[in-house]
XYZ file of C-alpha atoms in Angstrom:
732
model
C -53.879 -197.414 109.624
C -56.946 -195.960 111.369
C -56.278 -198.069 114.402
C -52.603 -197.035 114.338
C -53.530 -193.337 114.442
C -55.877 -193.863 117.367
C -53.173 -195.655 119.321
C -50.471 -193.069 118.557
C -48.624 -192.065 121.740
C -48.805 -188.529 123.150
C -45.106 -187.992 122.424
C -45.567 -189.061 118.831
C -48.508 -186.696 118.432
C -46.474 -183.783 119.777
C -43.579 -184.615 117.454
C -45.980 -184.849 114.507
C -47.579 -181.490 115.398
C -44.162 -179.930 115.844
C -43.057 -181.014 112.361
C -46.311 -179.722 110.897
C -45.877 -176.398 112.697
C -42.309 -175.962 111.467
C -43.400 -176.792 107.930
C -46.298 -174.313 108.139
C -44.060 -171.574 109.596
C -41.548 -172.121 106.811
C -44.288 -171.792 104.200
C -45.735 -168.706 105.896
C -42.283 -167.144 106.177
C -41.651 -167.622 102.455
C -45.073 -166.185 101.633
C -44.414 -163.221 103.911
C -41.071 -162.494 102.297
C -42.703 -162.518 98.869
C -45.537 -160.348 100.131
C -43.152 -157.867 101.774
C -41.068 -157.644 98.630
C -44.172 -156.834 96.605
C -45.378 -154.286 99.168
C -42.015 -152.529 99.236
C -41.879 -152.268 95.465
C -45.401 -150.827 95.412
C -45.142 -148.465 98.347
C -41.593 -147.244 98.098
C -40.738 -148.651 101.514
C -43.692 -147.416 103.540
C -44.974 -150.855 104.488
C -43.483 -153.006 107.203
C -44.034 -156.674 107.767
C -45.248 -158.128 111.028
C -44.432 -161.352 112.752
C -45.554 -164.414 110.864
C -46.294 -166.073 114.167
C -48.948 -163.487 114.916
C -50.777 -164.330 111.739
C -51.143 -160.628 110.922
C -49.601 -158.594 108.157
C -49.328 -154.957 109.269
C -48.567 -151.865 107.222
C -46.786 -148.975 108.903
C -45.994 -145.594 107.431
C -42.519 -144.761 108.682
C -42.757 -141.211 107.362
C -44.986 -140.462 110.335
C -42.144 -141.191 112.709
C -39.098 -139.191 111.651
C -35.986 -140.072 113.549
C -37.563 -143.185 114.980
C -34.936 -145.526 113.644
C -37.328 -147.164 111.181
C -35.204 -147.633 108.123
C -35.115 -149.742 105.030
C -31.562 -148.834 104.114
C -30.299 -152.334 104.626
C -31.683 -152.648 108.168
C -34.954 -154.278 109.191
C -36.354 -152.722 112.360
C -37.635 -156.156 113.401
C -34.395 -158.075 112.852
C -32.554 -159.330 115.928
C -28.836 -159.267 116.547
C -26.628 -159.897 119.532
C -26.320 -156.871 121.805
C -23.121 -157.335 123.783
C -24.133 -155.017 126.625
C -27.093 -157.301 127.468
C -25.860 -160.819 128.195
C -28.894 -163.101 128.029
C -27.008 -166.379 127.737
C -27.519 -166.995 131.459
C -30.981 -166.310 132.840
C -30.349 -167.553 136.387
C -30.846 -163.991 137.629
C -34.591 -164.407 137.075
C -34.860 -166.629 140.152
C -32.941 -164.107 142.269
C -35.198 -161.040 141.872
C -37.158 -160.683 145.123
C -40.924 -160.321 145.191
C -42.571 -157.036 146.096
C -44.931 -156.877 149.098
C -48.342 -158.508 148.665
C -51.294 -157.285 150.753
C -54.595 -159.046 151.347
C -56.960 -156.518 152.952
C -60.192 -157.464 154.663
C -63.450 -156.028 153.340
C -63.342 -153.427 156.111
C -59.785 -152.368 155.215
C -60.776 -152.374 151.551
C -63.508 -149.765 152.072
C -61.468 -146.725 150.916
C -58.472 -147.243 148.613
C -56.670 -143.990 149.436
C -57.059 -144.454 153.183
C -55.719 -147.991 152.839
C -52.841 -146.952 150.569
C -51.838 -144.161 152.946
C -51.334 -146.805 155.626
C -49.279 -149.008 153.293
C -47.151 -146.270 151.774
C -44.404 -145.944 154.440
C -43.518 -149.617 153.997
C -44.591 -150.437 150.433
C -42.982 -147.369 148.830
C -39.561 -148.777 149.754
C -40.099 -151.361 147.009
C -41.507 -149.048 144.330
C -44.423 -151.395 143.633
C -46.787 -153.559 145.644
C -49.626 -155.953 144.920
C -53.067 -155.897 146.551
C -55.378 -158.901 146.342
C -58.971 -157.666 146.275
C -61.321 -159.342 148.795
C -64.255 -158.793 146.436
C -64.662 -159.659 142.775
C -66.510 -158.299 139.788
C -69.749 -160.150 139.077
C -69.891 -158.767 135.517
C -66.838 -159.952 133.500
C -64.779 -157.425 131.583
C -65.677 -159.092 128.286
C -69.369 -158.614 128.966
C -68.820 -154.960 129.891
C -66.826 -154.238 126.741
C -69.076 -156.215 124.394
C -72.526 -155.417 125.800
C -72.408 -152.386 128.102
C -70.152 -150.623 125.575
C -71.723 -151.661 122.288
C -69.470 -151.133 119.294
C -66.295 -151.000 121.405
C -63.243 -151.368 119.174
C -59.600 -150.449 119.448
C -56.425 -150.358 117.428
C -53.125 -151.895 118.430
C -49.471 -150.976 118.354
C -46.766 -153.151 116.890
C -43.907 -153.845 119.278
C -40.664 -155.197 117.790
C -39.581 -158.053 120.034
C -35.861 -157.421 120.221
C -33.057 -155.702 122.093
C -31.342 -152.627 120.668
C -27.958 -150.941 120.880
C -29.696 -147.660 121.735
C -27.562 -145.458 119.548
C -28.520 -143.198 116.641
C -28.711 -146.174 114.264
C -30.461 -148.723 116.457
C -33.447 -147.817 118.628
C -36.756 -149.532 119.238
C -39.940 -147.790 118.164
C -43.544 -148.929 118.500
C -45.922 -148.306 115.585
C -49.660 -148.093 115.158
C -50.839 -151.263 113.417
C -53.811 -149.749 111.626
C -55.946 -152.753 112.591
C -59.200 -152.393 114.532
C -60.277 -155.198 116.824
C -63.301 -155.990 118.898
C -62.480 -157.390 122.320
C -63.363 -160.945 121.262
C -61.491 -160.725 117.943
C -58.290 -159.692 119.682
C -58.773 -162.416 122.293
C -59.122 -165.065 119.566
C -56.030 -163.812 117.752
C -53.951 -163.700 120.948
C -55.086 -167.139 122.117
C -54.300 -168.582 118.698
C -50.746 -167.262 118.915
C -50.338 -168.766 122.392
C -51.716 -172.196 121.460
C -49.603 -172.379 118.296
C -46.477 -171.791 120.328
C -47.165 -173.952 123.361
C -49.856 -176.402 122.113
C -51.851 -175.417 125.162
C -54.638 -173.045 126.079
C -53.836 -173.165 129.787
C -51.475 -171.187 131.998
C -47.772 -171.976 132.193
C -45.520 -171.321 135.228
C -44.636 -167.608 135.535
C -40.898 -168.245 135.892
C -40.896 -170.412 132.768
C -42.639 -167.695 130.743
C -40.304 -165.072 132.169
C -37.318 -167.000 130.833
C -39.149 -167.531 127.546
C -39.745 -163.792 127.224
C -36.122 -162.763 127.692
C -34.922 -165.583 125.428
C -37.397 -164.442 122.752
C -36.318 -160.821 123.123
C -32.672 -161.795 122.680
C -32.705 -164.436 119.966
C -36.195 -165.832 119.377
C -37.968 -166.175 116.042
C -40.976 -163.974 116.813
C -40.500 -160.590 115.153
C -43.185 -158.588 116.905
C -46.332 -158.622 118.991
C -49.377 -156.369 119.196
C -50.481 -154.387 122.218
C -53.584 -152.263 122.669
C -52.414 -149.672 125.178
C -53.842 -146.328 126.229
C -57.308 -147.331 125.044
C -59.969 -144.920 126.286
C -62.569 -146.628 128.425
C -63.120 -148.808 131.456
C -64.074 -152.460 131.967
C -65.617 -151.827 135.392
C -69.325 -152.510 135.194
C -71.947 -149.848 135.802
C -74.347 -152.472 137.126
C -75.586 -151.697 140.666
C -75.255 -155.407 141.398
C -71.520 -155.537 140.673
C -69.784 -155.359 144.054
C -66.407 -154.228 142.728
C -67.910 -151.838 140.179
C -69.882 -149.947 142.814
C -66.947 -149.812 145.250
C -64.449 -146.972 145.612
C -61.868 -149.192 143.931
C -63.648 -148.657 140.627
C -60.879 -146.811 138.804
C -63.417 -144.522 137.129
C -64.053 -142.912 140.526
C -60.701 -143.157 142.312
C -59.193 -139.821 141.244
C -62.238 -137.957 142.609
C -62.129 -139.410 146.122
C -61.828 -136.928 149.018
C -58.148 -137.631 149.706
C -57.152 -137.401 146.040
C -55.291 -134.254 145.035
C -56.561 -134.701 141.475
C -60.144 -134.147 142.634
C -59.307 -130.430 142.324
C -59.047 -130.757 138.555
C -62.308 -129.742 136.960
C -61.625 -131.288 133.578
C -60.590 -134.884 133.131
C -57.238 -135.949 131.672
C -57.360 -139.281 129.809
C -55.076 -141.805 131.449
C -54.511 -139.593 134.488
C -57.888 -138.849 136.045
C -59.756 -141.138 133.670
C -58.633 -144.770 133.380
C -57.389 -146.410 130.216
C -57.428 -150.032 129.113
C -54.406 -152.179 128.283
C -55.225 -155.294 126.256
C -52.271 -157.573 125.629
C -51.152 -160.871 124.170
C -48.216 -163.190 124.771
C -45.095 -161.039 125.340
C -46.827 -157.678 124.903
C -44.613 -155.364 126.908
C -44.590 -152.059 128.702
C -41.140 -150.489 128.588
C -39.232 -148.898 131.452
C -40.923 -145.659 132.428
C -42.011 -143.485 135.307
C -45.477 -141.941 135.594
C -46.164 -138.407 134.386
C -45.261 -135.893 137.102
C -44.094 -138.833 139.256
C -47.708 -139.597 140.136
C -48.929 -142.797 141.745
C -50.502 -145.345 139.437
C -52.884 -148.193 140.138
C -53.517 -151.050 137.714
C -56.275 -153.645 137.958
C -56.124 -156.941 136.077
C -59.638 -157.714 134.832
C -59.089 -161.047 133.117
C -56.767 -163.318 131.217
C -53.165 -164.417 131.678
C -50.808 -163.040 134.298
C -48.495 -160.068 133.881
C -44.936 -159.793 135.222
C -43.881 -156.437 136.664
C -40.429 -155.121 137.585
C -40.269 -152.137 139.905
C -37.553 -149.774 141.146
C -38.066 -147.818 144.404
C -38.454 -144.072 143.987
C -35.397 -143.411 146.154
C -33.291 -145.314 143.576
C -34.614 -143.419 140.539
C -31.435 -141.399 139.999
C -29.316 -144.540 140.326
C -31.576 -146.218 137.767
C -31.135 -143.315 135.350
C -27.374 -143.346 135.884
C -27.155 -147.036 134.945
C -29.315 -146.433 131.868
C -27.221 -143.436 130.884
C -23.908 -145.248 131.311
C -24.724 -148.850 130.365
C -27.787 -148.791 128.081
C -27.768 -145.598 126.021
C -24.882 -144.224 124.009
C -24.050 -140.548 124.378
C -25.129 -139.662 120.851
C -28.833 -140.170 121.633
C -28.862 -138.195 124.896
C -30.603 -134.870 124.370
C -29.376 -133.324 127.625
C -26.257 -133.437 129.754
C -26.028 -134.945 133.211
C -28.743 -136.825 135.009
C -31.564 -135.425 132.860
C -30.279 -136.909 129.598
C -31.527 -140.437 130.200
C -34.777 -139.160 131.693
C -35.629 -137.355 128.468
C -35.132 -140.482 126.321
C -36.950 -142.704 128.824
C -40.001 -140.456 128.441
C -40.447 -142.039 125.018
C -41.458 -145.269 126.819
C -39.907 -147.707 124.340
C -36.749 -148.649 126.254
C -36.655 -152.256 127.419
C -33.672 -154.153 128.780
C -33.256 -157.034 131.238
C -33.342 -155.898 134.883
C -30.242 -157.881 135.856
C -28.089 -155.044 134.507
C -29.624 -152.893 137.248
C -29.001 -155.434 139.992
C -25.399 -155.806 138.867
C -24.867 -152.088 139.436
C -26.519 -151.913 142.836
C -30.002 -150.735 141.830
C -32.702 -152.629 143.772
C -35.267 -154.421 141.607
C -38.471 -156.099 142.785
C -40.944 -158.279 140.942
C -44.694 -158.858 140.961
C -46.766 -161.432 139.108
C -50.229 -159.925 138.730
C -53.244 -162.169 138.175
C -56.903 -161.338 137.544
C -58.563 -159.758 140.563
C -55.324 -158.135 141.753
C -54.198 -154.510 141.868
C -50.613 -153.337 141.339
C -49.697 -149.927 142.733
C -46.607 -147.982 141.669
C -45.353 -145.236 143.969
C -44.081 -141.770 143.024
C -40.918 -141.794 140.904
C -40.853 -145.601 140.773
C -39.644 -146.818 137.385
C -41.355 -149.988 136.214
C -41.628 -152.310 133.220
C -43.116 -155.697 132.404
C -44.827 -158.034 129.960
C -47.906 -160.218 129.525
C -48.036 -164.021 129.731
C -50.842 -164.228 127.198
C -54.119 -162.542 126.379
C -55.206 -160.244 129.201
C -57.039 -157.030 129.953
C -55.885 -154.498 132.514
C -56.940 -151.000 133.456
C -54.893 -148.185 134.972
C -55.259 -144.658 136.269
C -53.070 -142.147 138.100
C -53.744 -140.565 141.454
C -51.978 -138.446 144.054
C -52.284 -137.866 147.768
C -50.725 -135.007 149.694
C -47.421 -136.815 150.169
C -46.873 -136.591 146.391
C -46.214 -132.819 146.313
C -42.432 -132.983 146.945
C -42.061 -135.426 144.052
C -44.359 -133.314 141.899
C -42.107 -130.340 142.491
C -39.052 -132.294 141.349
C -40.822 -133.412 138.185
C -41.895 -129.831 137.392
C -38.285 -128.726 137.615
C -37.162 -131.498 135.282
C -39.867 -130.737 132.735
C -38.752 -127.102 132.745
C -35.098 -128.018 132.261
C -36.092 -130.133 129.272
C -38.555 -127.490 128.026
C -41.439 -129.959 128.169
C -45.037 -128.904 128.553
C -46.346 -130.005 131.965
C -49.451 -132.096 132.218
C -50.682 -130.799 135.581
C -50.744 -127.320 137.178
C -48.624 -128.427 140.146
C -48.318 -124.979 141.725
C -52.047 -124.396 141.621
C -52.869 -127.833 143.006
C -50.478 -127.214 145.891
C -51.913 -123.790 146.728
C -55.486 -125.053 146.598
C -54.736 -128.076 148.767
C -52.796 -125.965 151.272
C -55.606 -123.432 151.638
C -58.114 -126.230 152.200
C -55.814 -127.749 154.820
C -55.459 -124.391 156.553
C -59.237 -124.057 156.773
C -59.520 -127.612 158.059
C -56.920 -127.035 160.772
C -58.786 -123.948 161.951
C -61.746 -126.219 162.696
C -59.508 -128.197 165.082
C -60.715 -131.507 163.707
C -59.354 -134.180 166.094
C -59.994 -137.150 163.796
C -56.722 -137.099 161.858
C -54.928 -140.409 161.583
C -51.159 -140.775 161.708
C -51.220 -141.223 157.902
C -53.155 -137.960 157.580
C -50.561 -136.151 159.689
C -47.773 -137.390 157.416
C -49.716 -136.111 154.408
C -50.330 -132.746 156.110
C -46.622 -132.426 156.824
C -45.765 -132.902 153.130
C -48.328 -130.315 152.068
C -47.096 -127.767 154.604
C -43.424 -128.155 153.750
C -44.038 -127.993 149.998
C -46.304 -124.962 150.348
C -43.855 -123.085 152.569
C -40.999 -123.727 150.141
C -43.137 -122.251 147.364
C -44.338 -119.209 149.299
C -40.888 -118.377 150.680
C -39.478 -118.555 147.159
C -42.250 -116.360 145.774
C -41.797 -113.703 148.452
C -38.008 -113.607 148.153
C -38.291 -113.459 144.358
C -40.599 -110.438 144.551
C -38.222 -108.734 146.955
C -35.294 -109.341 144.579
C -37.272 -108.080 141.593
C -38.209 -104.923 143.489
C -34.597 -104.269 144.496
C -33.518 -104.750 140.898
C -36.277 -102.424 139.667
C -37.289 -105.217 137.333
C -40.889 -104.042 136.905
C -42.705 -100.771 136.705
C -46.140 -101.719 138.014
C -48.309 -104.387 139.549
C -51.343 -106.080 138.101
C -53.635 -108.315 140.116
C -55.288 -111.354 138.553
C -57.708 -114.127 139.418
C -57.377 -116.354 136.370
C -55.892 -119.826 136.549
C -52.428 -121.102 135.765
C -50.493 -119.957 132.705
C -47.209 -121.238 131.304
C -43.888 -119.451 131.309
C -43.019 -118.542 127.732
C -39.370 -119.491 128.321
C -39.308 -122.730 130.317
C -43.020 -123.678 130.319
C -43.172 -123.771 134.113
C -46.702 -123.378 135.437
C -47.333 -119.990 137.055
C -50.177 -119.612 139.523
C -48.964 -117.227 142.265
C -47.060 -114.615 140.249
C -45.309 -113.923 136.960
C -43.806 -111.069 134.958
C -45.388 -109.871 131.746
C -44.591 -107.392 129.024
C -46.492 -104.370 127.720
C -48.443 -106.384 125.184
C -49.256 -109.196 127.613
C -47.801 -111.740 125.191
C -44.726 -112.969 127.072
C -45.492 -114.288 130.535
C -42.324 -115.282 132.395
C -42.023 -117.103 135.711
C -39.945 -115.601 138.514
C -37.114 -118.100 138.005
C -35.437 -116.130 135.213
C -32.906 -113.338 135.544
C -34.987 -110.234 134.684
C -32.017 -108.295 133.320
C -31.565 -110.934 130.621
C -35.149 -110.705 129.359
C -35.547 -109.079 125.972
C -39.182 -108.511 125.099
C -39.847 -107.349 121.524
C -42.431 -104.852 122.747
C -40.006 -103.017 125.034
C -38.332 -103.283 128.403
C -41.265 -102.313 130.620
C -42.581 -105.199 132.670
C -45.522 -105.705 134.966
C -45.468 -107.932 138.025
C -48.687 -109.935 137.970
C -49.820 -111.141 141.396
C -52.650 -113.426 142.401
C -55.344 -111.361 144.043
C -55.541 -113.583 147.150
C -51.791 -113.788 147.689
C -52.174 -112.251 151.152
C -54.442 -115.074 152.212
C -51.926 -117.633 150.993
C -49.046 -116.015 152.872
C -51.187 -115.792 155.996
C -51.736 -119.530 155.713
C -47.987 -120.026 155.256
C -47.277 -118.140 158.487
C -49.779 -120.336 160.286
C -48.035 -123.464 159.001
C -44.709 -122.102 160.239
C -46.018 -122.240 163.796
C -45.350 -125.968 163.540
C -41.697 -126.009 164.649
C -40.972 -129.374 163.025
C -42.264 -128.090 159.688
C -40.387 -124.796 159.996
C -37.126 -126.568 160.853
C -37.421 -128.815 157.804
C -38.182 -125.865 155.528
C -35.199 -123.933 156.865
C -32.963 -126.959 156.267
C -34.266 -127.527 152.743
C -34.624 -123.965 151.554
C -30.976 -123.171 150.891
C -30.478 -126.495 149.108
C -33.210 -125.996 146.532
C -32.630 -124.993 142.922
C -35.067 -122.116 143.343
C -32.954 -120.644 146.154
C -29.823 -120.962 144.009
C -31.539 -118.955 141.280
C -32.359 -116.143 143.697
C -28.904 -116.280 145.254
C -27.376 -115.637 141.846
C -29.871 -112.869 141.204
C -29.295 -111.087 144.510
C -26.539 -112.763 146.574
C -26.610 -110.389 149.576
C -30.306 -110.258 150.355
C -29.932 -110.974 154.079
C -27.166 -108.391 154.385
C -29.584 -105.851 152.952
C -32.189 -106.681 155.564
C -34.284 -109.365 153.901
C -36.319 -111.669 156.123
C -39.171 -113.949 155.024
C -42.495 -112.139 154.637
C -40.934 -108.735 155.277
C -42.621 -105.612 153.988
C -41.699 -104.849 150.414
C -42.183 -101.209 149.445
C -42.175 -99.878 145.958
C -42.470 -96.255 144.755
C -44.887 -96.256 141.856
C -44.400 -94.111 138.789
C -47.315 -91.740 138.346
C -48.703 -93.678 135.367
C -48.801 -97.040 137.136
C -50.773 -96.266 140.286
C -54.020 -97.421 138.740
C -54.345 -101.175 139.156
C -56.475 -103.765 137.473
C -57.717 -107.150 138.488
C -57.638 -109.554 135.573
C -60.309 -112.193 135.771
C -59.190 -113.672 132.488
C -55.714 -114.429 131.311
C -53.747 -111.882 129.322
C -53.007 -112.666 125.723
C -49.779 -114.368 126.678
C -47.853 -117.012 124.880
C -48.080 -118.919 128.124
C -51.846 -119.586 128.198
C -54.248 -120.450 130.922
C -53.878 -124.161 131.414
C -55.471 -125.039 134.714
C -58.773 -126.819 134.999
C -59.232 -126.655 138.739
C -62.572 -126.629 140.474
C -64.092 -123.194 140.663
C -67.153 -121.421 141.859
C -67.285 -119.649 138.519
C -68.871 -120.917 135.348
C -66.504 -123.510 133.818
C -64.772 -122.395 130.654
C -62.470 -124.207 128.287
C -59.715 -121.699 128.766
C -60.006 -120.556 132.348
C -61.025 -121.663 135.778
C -60.634 -119.219 138.605
C -60.922 -120.482 142.113
C -61.214 -116.965 143.475
C -64.061 -114.494 143.206
C -63.178 -110.877 142.497
C -63.294 -108.797 145.664
C -64.361 -105.214 145.816
C -61.022 -104.033 147.180
C -57.888 -106.086 146.755
C -54.731 -105.411 148.673
C -51.995 -104.388 146.330
C -48.650 -105.201 147.872
C -45.494 -107.144 147.297
C -45.236 -108.529 150.792
C -47.522 -110.707 152.797
C -48.437 -108.859 155.940
C -48.022 -105.258 154.957
C -49.721 -102.982 152.496
C -47.946 -101.649 149.446
C -46.728 -98.128 150.162
C -47.220 -96.397 146.869
C -45.187 -93.309 147.696
C -43.022 -94.525 150.562
C -39.304 -94.908 150.822
C -37.965 -96.574 147.746
C -37.143 -100.269 148.273
C -37.179 -100.039 152.054
C -37.580 -103.342 153.852
C -38.654 -103.705 157.436
C -38.845 -106.896 159.425
C -41.802 -105.792 161.477
C -45.050 -107.460 160.479
C -47.874 -105.001 160.363
C -51.569 -105.716 159.987
C -53.329 -104.756 156.804
C -55.708 -101.931 157.407
C -58.824 -101.248 155.428
C -57.683 -97.674 154.879
C -54.446 -98.832 153.324
C -56.196 -101.036 150.851
C -58.804 -98.427 150.046
C -56.053 -95.972 149.125
C -55.219 -98.138 146.141
C -57.466 -97.291 143.276
C -58.858 -100.567 141.922
C -60.413 -100.919 138.551
C -62.234 -104.248 138.350
C -62.782 -104.602 134.642
C -61.711 -106.510 131.592
C -59.254 -104.501 129.548
C -58.766 -104.808 125.859
C -55.516 -106.639 126.419
C -57.155 -109.136 128.773
C -58.464 -111.372 126.089
C -59.218 -115.048 126.220
C -56.268 -117.106 125.136
C -58.133 -119.775 123.248
C -60.487 -119.117 120.407
C -62.226 -122.409 119.866
C -63.315 -121.404 116.395
C -59.804 -120.579 115.258
C -56.967 -122.833 114.174
C -54.439 -120.100 114.887
C -54.377 -120.416 118.652
C -50.851 -120.300 120.057
C -51.805 -122.068 123.237
C -50.894 -125.204 125.100
C -53.368 -126.757 127.483
C -53.408 -129.463 130.155
C -55.804 -131.728 128.368
C -54.207 -134.658 126.627
C -51.965 -137.140 128.371
C -49.692 -137.843 125.437
C -47.187 -135.124 124.702
C -44.913 -134.615 121.731
C -41.206 -134.262 122.172
C -40.889 -130.625 123.081
C -38.950 -128.320 120.825
C -36.615 -125.787 122.343
C -37.829 -122.265 121.702
C -36.787 -118.795 122.658
C -39.006 -116.424 124.562
C -40.176 -114.876 121.320
C -41.188 -118.114 119.638
C -44.720 -119.224 119.138
C -45.768 -121.949 121.543
C -48.175 -123.637 119.179
C -48.236 -127.410 119.583
C -50.971 -129.697 118.357
C -51.299 -132.010 121.344
C -54.496 -133.650 120.209
C -52.858 -135.888 117.614
C -49.685 -136.794 119.446
C -49.133 -140.170 121.017
C -46.657 -141.291 123.612
C -46.052 -145.008 123.509
C -46.797 -146.683 126.791
C -47.599 -148.538 129.153
C -49.057 -151.060 131.591
């Protein structure tokens, strides 16, 4: 008998192990069912079972996720059923998805990531994603960094049901916190055990084979769920001076602060955006279809472990992607908005996964990448992407933006406002800051701009001119409508509109009690402030400098032509056209002089260094020469005499002809500005908007990446949202 066992063939051994595995799984399944039954009777239905194949029994409190679809009324959220809209019987489409571009830079090309990516962008962005093979490697492994350099490092995981859904009110997929804490090595052992039990191997399997295995498992496999540690604070790049990759500019801890990064202007870090996060996966851990916050770029580095399959959609096909999802994935009863924004709102939940062939069948281009350790994957603005892991692995991701991102950022800001979602970044402020820096740089006549730099400059100029032309025309319309009774100058940072939550940096309207800031995109005659009908137009103190920069940019005829072509097609222009349809007939031209006859009690002006006590609080954290504060960051020092006007190149005529508008551009004289009595002081109503010692703050701040699903509120509602404890299920 001993000799017979030694001589047993390999096939016989595999068959023997297979029978043993099936017997063990059957026993474990029966034990799990008994255990789940006992847990349900004890907890009243608050505990959920996990996959037996994972070897982990996980308890989840479904009360924490109202409306998530987690239900025990005859339906197990882990149970699989055939979803007719996703035909997975034939997986031949897997071999037909084309690969995304792969780049292998030299060490010289690899010197600066943003310079290199600017060169790649015109070509690579057509695919939505690209892969970059690093010419240098980390000498300190990620496991060593997380176990030794970061002593005590632990993380919790999320449970991901491994199934397809109907995506209606009764059947959606939701990810849950597992409640289990792992060390890096403990999770690795668990994940490797799951892999070896399934495939009787500890080695890598062909990517295409595992891709077919994944979609088969999603559709009709026996594995209920997997665990995924996503959005884990921290980095696996070593701090050792001897680690070549760790001390390079490709260290994701440093990338957002590089000179060409727009996000360098943010003074405070945003986890997952300016600060990287870790993504530690196992076999079939997934990241659902999603687009980055504010349509930012993302870059993901694979530190170690098994490969990861990515699917990417080019940014230019984003609306087509959303249309397919809206019409062929979701049912109408779960769409929270009409039209093209309905699917976008649900996709923000980042739990929607479906096979990409449904996109290809409807004409949406899809590209694939198989990422291995030592490789970067970059996603471009507005590029939807999804994917899964081939086994235990550890990746790291961060967002970034260069100047060519601003047009996409503007689109995302509009969509957030339409859906009443709190923005994560002060887009308007970032744009103004970057434009003013560019204007200063151009005055130096620096000849060392590359062709990629010139493309970036063009995007900044066009975006900035669209903003400044809108702001000037809006002020002209408000003056003609007599929508405000005075002007107040300010130097504080961005605040949020109390109606749509748009970020306001250049100008906004406010009420008598300074509690209802409103952006200039709302019809003023429809505003109903509880404190009365009097409104103040609040203008940034250095608005003249910004409009001077805009006029300088307009000297570029190519830029001006593009702005003129775009301007009348924008949503902002449509708003103003409805507000005042015959502006040109009444003599309006861009940057014309806007005159306003002040009432006697509103001649005295103030410059607010701090934000008013508005329901739209100060939210920007941009770099400033002032002392950093939690609630405010002003990039502008208070001047002794500020020009108080509604136009760009002319002074405000306090007692001139009412609402007269001239096209002539006059220079600002010192006498004109000195005629305006300035009172540079903090008034009683100019209070800080965040009291760190109080739990009654009604503020929202750009601090935490994860946002809750925004509630729709009226202008009078409190805007109190606890963002610290909200999670948004993600990602890479």
